Short mmCIF file of N, CA and C in Angstrom, two decimals:
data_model
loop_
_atom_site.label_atom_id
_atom_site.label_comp_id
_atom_site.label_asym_id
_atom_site.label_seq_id
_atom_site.Cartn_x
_atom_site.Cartn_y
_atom_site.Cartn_z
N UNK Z 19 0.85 -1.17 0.00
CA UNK Z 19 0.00 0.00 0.00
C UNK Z 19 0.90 1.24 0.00
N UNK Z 20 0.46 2.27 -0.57
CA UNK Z 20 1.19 3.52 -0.78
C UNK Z 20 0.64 4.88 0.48
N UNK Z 21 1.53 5.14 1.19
CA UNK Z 21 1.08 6.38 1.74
C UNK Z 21 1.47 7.46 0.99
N UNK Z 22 0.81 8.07 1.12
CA UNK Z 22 1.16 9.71 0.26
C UNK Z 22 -0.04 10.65 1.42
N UNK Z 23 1.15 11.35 1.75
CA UNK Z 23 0.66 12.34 3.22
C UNK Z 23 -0.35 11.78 3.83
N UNK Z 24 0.29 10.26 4.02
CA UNK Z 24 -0.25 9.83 5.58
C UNK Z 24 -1.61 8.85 5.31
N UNK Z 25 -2.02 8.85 4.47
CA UNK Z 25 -3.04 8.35 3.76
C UNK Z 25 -2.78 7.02 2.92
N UNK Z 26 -3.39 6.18 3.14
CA UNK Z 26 -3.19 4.77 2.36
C UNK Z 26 -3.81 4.83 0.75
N UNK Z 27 -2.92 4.93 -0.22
CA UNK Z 27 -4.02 5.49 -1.80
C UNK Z 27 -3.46 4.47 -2.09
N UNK Z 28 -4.20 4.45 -3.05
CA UNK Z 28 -4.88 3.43 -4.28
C UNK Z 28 -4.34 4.07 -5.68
N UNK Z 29 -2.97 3.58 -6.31
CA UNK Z 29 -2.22 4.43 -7.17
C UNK Z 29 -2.96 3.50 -8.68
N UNK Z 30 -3.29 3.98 -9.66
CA UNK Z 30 -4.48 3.64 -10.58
C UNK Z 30 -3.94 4.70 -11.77
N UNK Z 31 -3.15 4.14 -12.88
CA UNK Z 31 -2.81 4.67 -14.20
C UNK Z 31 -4.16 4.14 -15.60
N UNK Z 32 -4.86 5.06 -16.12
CA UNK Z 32 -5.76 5.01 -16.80
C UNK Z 32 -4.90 5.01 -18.43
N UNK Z 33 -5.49 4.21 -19.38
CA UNK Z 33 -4.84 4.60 -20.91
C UNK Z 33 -5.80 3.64 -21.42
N UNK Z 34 -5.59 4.62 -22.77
CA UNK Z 34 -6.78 3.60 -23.87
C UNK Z 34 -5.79 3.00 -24.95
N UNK Z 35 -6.65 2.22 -26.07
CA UNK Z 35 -6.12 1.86 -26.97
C UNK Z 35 -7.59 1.79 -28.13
N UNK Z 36 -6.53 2.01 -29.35
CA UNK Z 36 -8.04 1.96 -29.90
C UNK Z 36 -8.14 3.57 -30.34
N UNK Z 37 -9.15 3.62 -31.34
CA UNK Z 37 -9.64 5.19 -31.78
C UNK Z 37 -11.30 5.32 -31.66
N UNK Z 38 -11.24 6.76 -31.59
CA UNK Z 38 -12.67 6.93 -31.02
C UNK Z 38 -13.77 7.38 -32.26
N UNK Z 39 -12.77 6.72 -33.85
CA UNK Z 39 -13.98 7.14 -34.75
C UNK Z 39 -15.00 5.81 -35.30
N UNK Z 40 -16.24 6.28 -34.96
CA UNK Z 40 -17.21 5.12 -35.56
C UNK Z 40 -17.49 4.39 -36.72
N UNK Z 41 -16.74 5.34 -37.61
CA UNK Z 41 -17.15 4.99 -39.04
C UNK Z 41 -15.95 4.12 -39.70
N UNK Z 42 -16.14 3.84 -40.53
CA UNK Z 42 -15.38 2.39 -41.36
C UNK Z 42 -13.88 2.28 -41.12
N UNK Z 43 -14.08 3.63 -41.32
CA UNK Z 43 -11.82 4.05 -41.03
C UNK Z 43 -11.71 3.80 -40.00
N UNK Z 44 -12.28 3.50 -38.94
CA UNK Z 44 -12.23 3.23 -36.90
C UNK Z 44 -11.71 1.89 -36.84
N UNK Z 45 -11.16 1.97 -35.45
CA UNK Z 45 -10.92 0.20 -35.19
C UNK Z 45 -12.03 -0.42 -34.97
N UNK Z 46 -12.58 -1.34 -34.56
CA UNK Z 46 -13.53 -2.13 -34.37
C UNK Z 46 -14.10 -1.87 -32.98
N UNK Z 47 -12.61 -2.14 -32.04
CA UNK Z 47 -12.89 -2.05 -30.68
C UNK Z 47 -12.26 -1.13 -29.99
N UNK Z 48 -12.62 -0.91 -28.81
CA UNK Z 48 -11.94 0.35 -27.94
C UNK Z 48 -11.78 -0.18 -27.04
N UNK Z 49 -10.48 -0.17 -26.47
CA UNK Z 49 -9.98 -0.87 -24.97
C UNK Z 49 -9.38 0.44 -23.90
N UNK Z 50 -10.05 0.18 -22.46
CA UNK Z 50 -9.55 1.09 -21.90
C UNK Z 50 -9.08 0.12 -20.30
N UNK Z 51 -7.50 0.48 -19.93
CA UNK Z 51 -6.55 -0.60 -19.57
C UNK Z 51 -6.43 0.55 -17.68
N UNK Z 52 -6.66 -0.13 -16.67
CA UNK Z 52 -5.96 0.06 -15.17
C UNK Z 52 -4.68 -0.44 -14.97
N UNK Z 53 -3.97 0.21 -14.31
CA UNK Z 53 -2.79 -0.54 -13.92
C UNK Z 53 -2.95 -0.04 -12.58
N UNK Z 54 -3.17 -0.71 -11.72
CA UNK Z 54 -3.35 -0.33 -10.54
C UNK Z 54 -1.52 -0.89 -9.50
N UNK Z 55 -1.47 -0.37 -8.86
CA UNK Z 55 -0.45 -0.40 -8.24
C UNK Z 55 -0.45 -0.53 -6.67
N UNK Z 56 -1.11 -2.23 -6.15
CA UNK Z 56 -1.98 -2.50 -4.93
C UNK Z 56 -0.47 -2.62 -3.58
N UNK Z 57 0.75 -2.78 -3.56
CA UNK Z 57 1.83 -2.87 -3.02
C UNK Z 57 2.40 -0.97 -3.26
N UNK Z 58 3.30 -1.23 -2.56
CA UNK Z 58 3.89 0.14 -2.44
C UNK Z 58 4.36 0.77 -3.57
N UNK Z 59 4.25 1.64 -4.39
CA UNK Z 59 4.56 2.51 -5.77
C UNK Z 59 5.78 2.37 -5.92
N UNK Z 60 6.42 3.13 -5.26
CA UNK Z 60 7.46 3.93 -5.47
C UNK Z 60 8.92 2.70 -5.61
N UNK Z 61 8.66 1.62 -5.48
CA UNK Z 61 10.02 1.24 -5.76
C UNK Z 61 9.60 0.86 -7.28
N UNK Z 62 8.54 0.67 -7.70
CA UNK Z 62 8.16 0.51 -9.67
C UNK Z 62 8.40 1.99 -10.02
N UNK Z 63 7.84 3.02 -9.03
CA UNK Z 63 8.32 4.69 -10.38
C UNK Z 63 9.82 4.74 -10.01
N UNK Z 64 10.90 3.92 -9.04
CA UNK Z 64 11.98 4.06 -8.94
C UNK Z 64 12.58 3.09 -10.22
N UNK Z 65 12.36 2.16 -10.43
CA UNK Z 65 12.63 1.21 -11.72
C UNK Z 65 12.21 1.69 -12.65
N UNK Z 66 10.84 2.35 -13.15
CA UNK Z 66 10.79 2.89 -14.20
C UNK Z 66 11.78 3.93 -14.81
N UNK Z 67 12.02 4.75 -14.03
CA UNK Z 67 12.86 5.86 -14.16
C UNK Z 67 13.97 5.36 -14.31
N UNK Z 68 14.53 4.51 -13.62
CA UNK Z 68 16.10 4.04 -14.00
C UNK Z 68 16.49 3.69 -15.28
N UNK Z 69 15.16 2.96 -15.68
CA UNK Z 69 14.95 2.50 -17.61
C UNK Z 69 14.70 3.60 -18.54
N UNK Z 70 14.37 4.78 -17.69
CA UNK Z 70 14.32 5.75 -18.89
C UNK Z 70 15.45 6.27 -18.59
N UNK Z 71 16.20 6.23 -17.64
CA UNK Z 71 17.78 7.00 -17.88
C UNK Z 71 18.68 5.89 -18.78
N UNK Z 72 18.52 4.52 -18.14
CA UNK Z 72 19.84 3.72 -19.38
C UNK Z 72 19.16 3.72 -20.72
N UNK Z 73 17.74 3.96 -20.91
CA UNK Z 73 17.33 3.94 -22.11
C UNK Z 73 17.84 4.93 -23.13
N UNK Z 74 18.16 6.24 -22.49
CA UNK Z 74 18.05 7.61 -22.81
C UNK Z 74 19.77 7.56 -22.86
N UNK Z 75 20.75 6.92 -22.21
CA UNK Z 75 22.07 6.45 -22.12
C UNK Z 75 22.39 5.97 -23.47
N UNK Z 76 21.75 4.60 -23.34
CA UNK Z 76 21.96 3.42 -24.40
C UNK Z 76 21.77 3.88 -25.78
N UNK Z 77 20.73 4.56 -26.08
CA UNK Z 77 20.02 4.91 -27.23
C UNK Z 77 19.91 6.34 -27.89
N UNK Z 78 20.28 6.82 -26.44
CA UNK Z 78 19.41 8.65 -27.21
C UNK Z 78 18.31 9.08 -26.74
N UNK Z 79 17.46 8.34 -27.49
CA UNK Z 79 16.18 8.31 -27.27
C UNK Z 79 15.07 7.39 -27.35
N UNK Z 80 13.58 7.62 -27.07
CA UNK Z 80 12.98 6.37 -26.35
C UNK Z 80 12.53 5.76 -28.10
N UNK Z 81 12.63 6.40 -29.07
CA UNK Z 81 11.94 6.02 -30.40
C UNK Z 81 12.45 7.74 -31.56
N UNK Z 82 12.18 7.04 -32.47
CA UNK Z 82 12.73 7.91 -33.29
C UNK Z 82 11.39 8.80 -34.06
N UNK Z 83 10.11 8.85 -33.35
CA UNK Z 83 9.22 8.72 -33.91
C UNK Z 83 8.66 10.40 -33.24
N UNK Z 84 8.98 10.45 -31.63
CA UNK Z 84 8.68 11.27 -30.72
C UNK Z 84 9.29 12.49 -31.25
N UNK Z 85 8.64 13.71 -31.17
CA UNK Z 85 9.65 14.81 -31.61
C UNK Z 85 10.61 15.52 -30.13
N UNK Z 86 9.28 15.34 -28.49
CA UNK Z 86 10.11 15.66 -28.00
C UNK Z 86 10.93 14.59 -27.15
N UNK Z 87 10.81 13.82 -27.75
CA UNK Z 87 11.28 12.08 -26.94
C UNK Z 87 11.20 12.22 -25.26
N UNK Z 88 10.26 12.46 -25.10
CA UNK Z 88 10.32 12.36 -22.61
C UNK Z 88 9.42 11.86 -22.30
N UNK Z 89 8.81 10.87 -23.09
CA UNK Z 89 7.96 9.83 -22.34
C UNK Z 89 7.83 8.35 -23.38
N UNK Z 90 7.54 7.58 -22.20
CA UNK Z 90 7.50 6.22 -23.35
C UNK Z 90 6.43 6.16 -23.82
N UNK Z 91 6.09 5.27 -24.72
CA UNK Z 91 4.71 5.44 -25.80
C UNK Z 91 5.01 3.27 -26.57
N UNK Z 92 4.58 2.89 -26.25
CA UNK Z 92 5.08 1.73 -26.11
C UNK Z 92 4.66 1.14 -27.72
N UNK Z 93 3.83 2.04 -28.30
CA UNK Z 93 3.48 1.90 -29.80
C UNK Z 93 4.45 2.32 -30.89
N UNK Z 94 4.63 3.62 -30.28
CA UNK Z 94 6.40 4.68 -30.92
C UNK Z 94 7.71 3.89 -30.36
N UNK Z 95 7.84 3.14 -29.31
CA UNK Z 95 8.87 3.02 -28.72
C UNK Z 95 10.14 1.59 -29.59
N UNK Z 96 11.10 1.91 -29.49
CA UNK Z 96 12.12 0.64 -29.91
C UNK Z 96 11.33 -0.81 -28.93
N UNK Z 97 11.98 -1.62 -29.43
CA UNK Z 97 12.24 -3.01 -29.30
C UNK Z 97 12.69 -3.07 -27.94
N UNK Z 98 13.79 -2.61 -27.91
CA UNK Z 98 14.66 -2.57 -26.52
C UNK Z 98 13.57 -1.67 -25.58
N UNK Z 99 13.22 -0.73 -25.92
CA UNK Z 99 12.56 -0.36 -24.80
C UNK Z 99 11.42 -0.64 -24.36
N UNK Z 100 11.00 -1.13 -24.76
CA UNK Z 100 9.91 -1.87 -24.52
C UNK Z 100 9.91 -3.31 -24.04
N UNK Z 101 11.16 -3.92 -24.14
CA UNK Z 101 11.49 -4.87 -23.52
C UNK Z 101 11.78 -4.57 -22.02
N UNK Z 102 12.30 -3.52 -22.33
CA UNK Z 102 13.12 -2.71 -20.90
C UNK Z 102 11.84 -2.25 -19.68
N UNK Z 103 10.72 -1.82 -20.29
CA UNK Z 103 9.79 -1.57 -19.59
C UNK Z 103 9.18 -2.45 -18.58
N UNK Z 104 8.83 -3.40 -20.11
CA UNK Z 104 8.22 -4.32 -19.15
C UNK Z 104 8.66 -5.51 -18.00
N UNK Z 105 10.34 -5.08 -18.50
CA UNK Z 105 11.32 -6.26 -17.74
C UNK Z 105 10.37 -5.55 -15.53
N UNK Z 106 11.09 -4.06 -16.12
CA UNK Z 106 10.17 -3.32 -15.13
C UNK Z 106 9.59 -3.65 -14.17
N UNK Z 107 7.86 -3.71 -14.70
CA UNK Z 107 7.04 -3.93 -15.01
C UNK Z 107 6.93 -5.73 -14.09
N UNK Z 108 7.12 -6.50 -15.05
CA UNK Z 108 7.83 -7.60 -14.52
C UNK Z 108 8.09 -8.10 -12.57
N UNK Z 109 9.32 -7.30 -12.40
CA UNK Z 109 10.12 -7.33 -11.68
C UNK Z 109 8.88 -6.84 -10.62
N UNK Z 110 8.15 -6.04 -10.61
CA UNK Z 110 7.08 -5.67 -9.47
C UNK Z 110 5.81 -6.17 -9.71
N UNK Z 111 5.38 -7.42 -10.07
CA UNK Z 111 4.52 -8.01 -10.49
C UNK Z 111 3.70 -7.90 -9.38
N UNK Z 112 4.35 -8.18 -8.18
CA UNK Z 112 3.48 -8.84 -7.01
C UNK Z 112 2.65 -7.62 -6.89
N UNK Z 113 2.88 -6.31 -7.20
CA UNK Z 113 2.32 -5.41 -6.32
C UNK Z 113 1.04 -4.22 -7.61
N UNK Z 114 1.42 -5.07 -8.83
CA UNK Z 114 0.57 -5.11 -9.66
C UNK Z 114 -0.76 -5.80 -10.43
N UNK Z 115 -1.86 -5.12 -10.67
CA UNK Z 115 -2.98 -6.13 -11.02
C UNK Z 115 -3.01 -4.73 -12.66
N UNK Z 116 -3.40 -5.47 -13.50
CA UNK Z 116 -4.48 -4.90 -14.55
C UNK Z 116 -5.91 -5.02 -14.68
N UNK Z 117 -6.67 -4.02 -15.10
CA UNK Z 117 -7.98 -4.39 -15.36
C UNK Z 117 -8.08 -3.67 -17.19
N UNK Z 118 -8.60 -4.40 -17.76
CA UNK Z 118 -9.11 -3.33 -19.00
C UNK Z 118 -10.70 -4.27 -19.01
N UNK Z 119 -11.28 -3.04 -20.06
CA UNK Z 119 -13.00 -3.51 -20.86
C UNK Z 119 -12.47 -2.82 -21.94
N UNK Z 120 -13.38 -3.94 -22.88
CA UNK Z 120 -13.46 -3.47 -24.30
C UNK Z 120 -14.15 -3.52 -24.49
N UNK Z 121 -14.48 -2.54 -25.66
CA UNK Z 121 -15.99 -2.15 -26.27
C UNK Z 121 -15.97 -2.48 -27.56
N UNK Z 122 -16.88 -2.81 -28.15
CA UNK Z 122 -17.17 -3.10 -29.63
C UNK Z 122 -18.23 -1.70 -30.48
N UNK Z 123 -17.43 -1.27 -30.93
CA UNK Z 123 -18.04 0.28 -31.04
C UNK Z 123 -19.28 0.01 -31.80
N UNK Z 124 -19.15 -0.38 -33.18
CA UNK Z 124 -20.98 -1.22 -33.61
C UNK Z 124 -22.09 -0.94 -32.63
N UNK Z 125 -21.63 -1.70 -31.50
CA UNK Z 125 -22.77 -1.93 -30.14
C UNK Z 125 -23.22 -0.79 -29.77
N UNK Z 126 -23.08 0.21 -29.16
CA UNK Z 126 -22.95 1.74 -29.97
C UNK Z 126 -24.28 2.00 -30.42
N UNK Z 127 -25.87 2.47 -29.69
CA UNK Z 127 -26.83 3.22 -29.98
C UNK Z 127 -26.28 4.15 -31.13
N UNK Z 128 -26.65 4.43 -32.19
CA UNK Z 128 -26.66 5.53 -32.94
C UNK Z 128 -26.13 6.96 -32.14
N UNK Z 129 -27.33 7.08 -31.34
CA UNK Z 129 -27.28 8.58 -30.42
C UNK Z 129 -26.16 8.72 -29.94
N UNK Z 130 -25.38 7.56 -29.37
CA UNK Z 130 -24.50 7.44 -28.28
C UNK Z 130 -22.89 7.30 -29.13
N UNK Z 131 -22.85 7.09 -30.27
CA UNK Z 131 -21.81 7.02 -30.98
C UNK Z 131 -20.91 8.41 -31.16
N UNK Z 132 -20.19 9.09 -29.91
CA UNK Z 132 -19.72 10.12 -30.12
C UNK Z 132 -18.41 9.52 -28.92
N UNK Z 133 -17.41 9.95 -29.29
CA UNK Z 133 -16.01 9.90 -28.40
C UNK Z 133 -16.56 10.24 -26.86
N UNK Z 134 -17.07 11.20 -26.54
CA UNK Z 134 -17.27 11.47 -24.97
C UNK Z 134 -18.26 10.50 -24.38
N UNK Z 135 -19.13 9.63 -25.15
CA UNK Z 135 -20.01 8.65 -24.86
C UNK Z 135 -19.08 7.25 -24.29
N UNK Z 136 -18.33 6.90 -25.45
CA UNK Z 136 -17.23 5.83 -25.56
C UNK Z 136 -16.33 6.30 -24.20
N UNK Z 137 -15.98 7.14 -24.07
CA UNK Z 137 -15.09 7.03 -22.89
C UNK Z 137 -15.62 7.15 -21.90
N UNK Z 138 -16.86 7.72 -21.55
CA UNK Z 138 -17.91 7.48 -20.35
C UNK Z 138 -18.09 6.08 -20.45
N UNK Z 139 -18.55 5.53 -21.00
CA UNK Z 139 -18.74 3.96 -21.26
C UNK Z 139 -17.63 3.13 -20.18
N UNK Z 140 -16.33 3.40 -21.32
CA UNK Z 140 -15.02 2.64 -21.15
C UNK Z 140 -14.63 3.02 -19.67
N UNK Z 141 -15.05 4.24 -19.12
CA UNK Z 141 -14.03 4.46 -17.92
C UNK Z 141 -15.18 4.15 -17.01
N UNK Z 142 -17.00 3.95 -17.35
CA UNK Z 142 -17.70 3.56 -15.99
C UNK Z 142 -17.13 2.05 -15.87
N UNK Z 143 -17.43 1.04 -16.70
CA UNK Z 143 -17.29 0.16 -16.80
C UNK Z 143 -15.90 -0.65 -16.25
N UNK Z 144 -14.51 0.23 -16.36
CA UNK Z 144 -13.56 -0.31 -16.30
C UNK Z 144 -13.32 0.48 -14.36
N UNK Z 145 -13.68 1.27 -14.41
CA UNK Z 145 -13.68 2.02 -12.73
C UNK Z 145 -14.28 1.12 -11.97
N UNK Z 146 -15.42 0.94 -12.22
CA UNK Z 146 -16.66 -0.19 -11.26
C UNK Z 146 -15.81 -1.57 -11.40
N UNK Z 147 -15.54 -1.77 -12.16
CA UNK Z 147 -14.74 -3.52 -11.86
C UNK Z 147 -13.70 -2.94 -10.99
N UNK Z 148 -12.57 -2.10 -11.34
CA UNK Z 148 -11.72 -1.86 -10.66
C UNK Z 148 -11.86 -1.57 -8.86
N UNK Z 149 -12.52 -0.10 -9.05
CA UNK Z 149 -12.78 0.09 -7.28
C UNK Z 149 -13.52 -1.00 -6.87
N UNK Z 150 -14.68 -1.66 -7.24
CA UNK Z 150 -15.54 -2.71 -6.87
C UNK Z 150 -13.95 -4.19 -6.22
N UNK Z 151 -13.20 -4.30 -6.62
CA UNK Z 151 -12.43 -5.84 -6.44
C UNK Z 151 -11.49 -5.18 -5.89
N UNK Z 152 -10.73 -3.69 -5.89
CA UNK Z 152 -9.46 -3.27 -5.11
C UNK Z 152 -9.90 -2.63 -3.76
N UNK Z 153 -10.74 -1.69 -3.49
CA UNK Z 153 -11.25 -0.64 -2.35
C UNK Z 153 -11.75 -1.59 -1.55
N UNK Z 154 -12.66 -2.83 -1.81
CA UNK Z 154 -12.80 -3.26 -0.97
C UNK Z 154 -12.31 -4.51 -0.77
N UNK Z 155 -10.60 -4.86 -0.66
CA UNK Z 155 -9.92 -5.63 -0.22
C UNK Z 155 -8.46 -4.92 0.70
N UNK Z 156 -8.55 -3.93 0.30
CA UNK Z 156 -7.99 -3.33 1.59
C UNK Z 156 -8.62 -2.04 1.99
N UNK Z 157 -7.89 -1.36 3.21
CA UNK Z 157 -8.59 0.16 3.59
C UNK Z 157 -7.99 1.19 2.99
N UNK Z 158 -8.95 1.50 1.77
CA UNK Z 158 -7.78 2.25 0.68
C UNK Z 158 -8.89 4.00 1.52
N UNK Z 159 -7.66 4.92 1.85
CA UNK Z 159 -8.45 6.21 1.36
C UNK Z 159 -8.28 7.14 1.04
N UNK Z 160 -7.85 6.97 0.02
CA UNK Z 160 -7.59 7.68 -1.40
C UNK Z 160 -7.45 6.69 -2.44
N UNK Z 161 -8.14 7.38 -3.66
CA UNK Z 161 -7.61 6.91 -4.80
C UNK Z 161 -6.99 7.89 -5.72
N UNK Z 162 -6.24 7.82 -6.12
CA UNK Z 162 -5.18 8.65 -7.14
C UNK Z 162 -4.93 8.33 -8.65
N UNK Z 163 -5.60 8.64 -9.17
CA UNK Z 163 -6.14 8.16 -10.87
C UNK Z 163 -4.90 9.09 -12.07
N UNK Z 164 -4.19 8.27 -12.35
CA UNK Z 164 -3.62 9.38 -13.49
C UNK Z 164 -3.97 8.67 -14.83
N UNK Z 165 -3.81 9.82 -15.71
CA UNK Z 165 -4.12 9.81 -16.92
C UNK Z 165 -2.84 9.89 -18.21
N UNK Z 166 -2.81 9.78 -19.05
CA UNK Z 166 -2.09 10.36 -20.24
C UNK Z 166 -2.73 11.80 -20.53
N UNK Z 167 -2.22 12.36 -21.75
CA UNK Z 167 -2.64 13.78 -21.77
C UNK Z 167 -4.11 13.25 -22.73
N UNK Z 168 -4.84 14.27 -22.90
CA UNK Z 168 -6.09 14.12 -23.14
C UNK Z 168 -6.07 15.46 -23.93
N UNK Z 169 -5.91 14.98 -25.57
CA UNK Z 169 -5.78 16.43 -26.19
C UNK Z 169 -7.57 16.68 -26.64
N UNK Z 170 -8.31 16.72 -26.36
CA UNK Z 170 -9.90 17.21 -26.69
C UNK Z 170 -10.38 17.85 -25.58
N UNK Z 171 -10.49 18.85 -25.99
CA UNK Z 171 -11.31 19.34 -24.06
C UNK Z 171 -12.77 18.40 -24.55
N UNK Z 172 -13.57 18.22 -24.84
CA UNK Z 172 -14.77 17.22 -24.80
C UNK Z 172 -14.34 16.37 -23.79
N UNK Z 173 -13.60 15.22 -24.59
CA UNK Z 173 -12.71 14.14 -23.85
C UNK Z 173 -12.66 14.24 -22.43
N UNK Z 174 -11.41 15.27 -22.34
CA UNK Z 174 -10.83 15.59 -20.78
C UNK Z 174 -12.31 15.70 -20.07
N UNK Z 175 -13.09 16.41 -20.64
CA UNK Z 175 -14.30 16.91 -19.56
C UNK Z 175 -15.24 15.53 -19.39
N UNK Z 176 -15.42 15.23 -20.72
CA UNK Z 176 -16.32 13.82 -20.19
C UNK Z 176 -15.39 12.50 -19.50
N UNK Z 177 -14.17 12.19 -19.34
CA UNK Z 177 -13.39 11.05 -18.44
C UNK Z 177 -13.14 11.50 -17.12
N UNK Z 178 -12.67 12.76 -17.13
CA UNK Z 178 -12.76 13.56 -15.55
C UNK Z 178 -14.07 13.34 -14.95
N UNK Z 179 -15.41 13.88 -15.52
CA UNK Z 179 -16.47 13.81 -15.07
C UNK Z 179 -17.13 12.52 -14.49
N UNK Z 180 -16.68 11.58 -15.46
CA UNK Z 180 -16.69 10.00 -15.05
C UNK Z 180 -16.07 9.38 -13.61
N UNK Z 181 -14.59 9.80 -13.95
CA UNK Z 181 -13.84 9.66 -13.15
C UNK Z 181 -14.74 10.26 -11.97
N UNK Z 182 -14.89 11.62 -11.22
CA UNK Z 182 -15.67 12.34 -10.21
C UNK Z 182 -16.41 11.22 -9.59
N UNK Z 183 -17.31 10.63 -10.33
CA UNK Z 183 -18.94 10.46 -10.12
C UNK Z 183 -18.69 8.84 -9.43
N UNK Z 184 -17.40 8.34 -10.11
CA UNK Z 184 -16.98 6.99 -9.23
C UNK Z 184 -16.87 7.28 -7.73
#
């Protein structure tokens, strides 16, 4: 368990996969992935970080794809680093669980076929399994939800809002 000022939280990284357009050019499905972090954090953001310094050593940079290369992106990223991550990753297994839901966008009311719908969807669905099987197996109080960047204000406003209402 993680204290952060004294408080037992519940450390919870949110990311999707998948695109949020409905029509033919879209993926099929939309996956939205927890990495919850139920053991103490900080010795995984201490390993992570060490892999982005020998990464950033070894290589340069995390992919040749990034313009400002300072974060990993595991789609943009080399071979090696992504091996490197998840060696990571790996190595703190015990103190890690995943949750994702996927959606089959088709399924998708007409009305409801808009990006801020889909991620209301993806993040009630994937929150309620999550807090539902983690909050109440230990005395979590706090939860601490991070995100990737969220370039749509729509977006940001409808997953935040989601997020809230959990």
């Amino acid at each position: 368990m993680t204290l952060i000022n004294g408080r037992n939280t519940l450390l919870v990284y949110l990311d999707e996969a998948g695109d949020t357009h409905f029509g033919n050019s879209g993926t099929k499905y939309f996956f939205y992935t927890g990495l919850v972090l139920t053991g103490d954090g900080f010795p995984l953001h201490k390993a992570l970080l060490e892999c982005r310094y020998a990464t950033l050593a070894t290589q340069g940079r995390f992919s040749n794809s990034h313009e400002s290369n300072d974060y990993f992106h595991a789609t943009e990223d080399s071979l090696e680093t992504r091996e490197n991550v998840f060696r990571a990753l790996k190595a703190h297994s015990d103190d890690v669980r995943v949750y994702a839901t996927v959606l089959e966008k088709k399924a998708f009311a007409l009305d409801h076929q808009t990006p801020e719908k889909l991620f209301e969807a993806a993040a009630k669905n994937l929150l309620s399994e999550l807090v539902n099987a983690e909050v109440h197996k230990a005395s979590y109080e706090h939860i601490s939800v991070m995100l990737d960047s969220i370039p749509v204000q729509k977006k940001r406003k409808s997953i935040i809002g989601t997020l809230k209402r959990r």
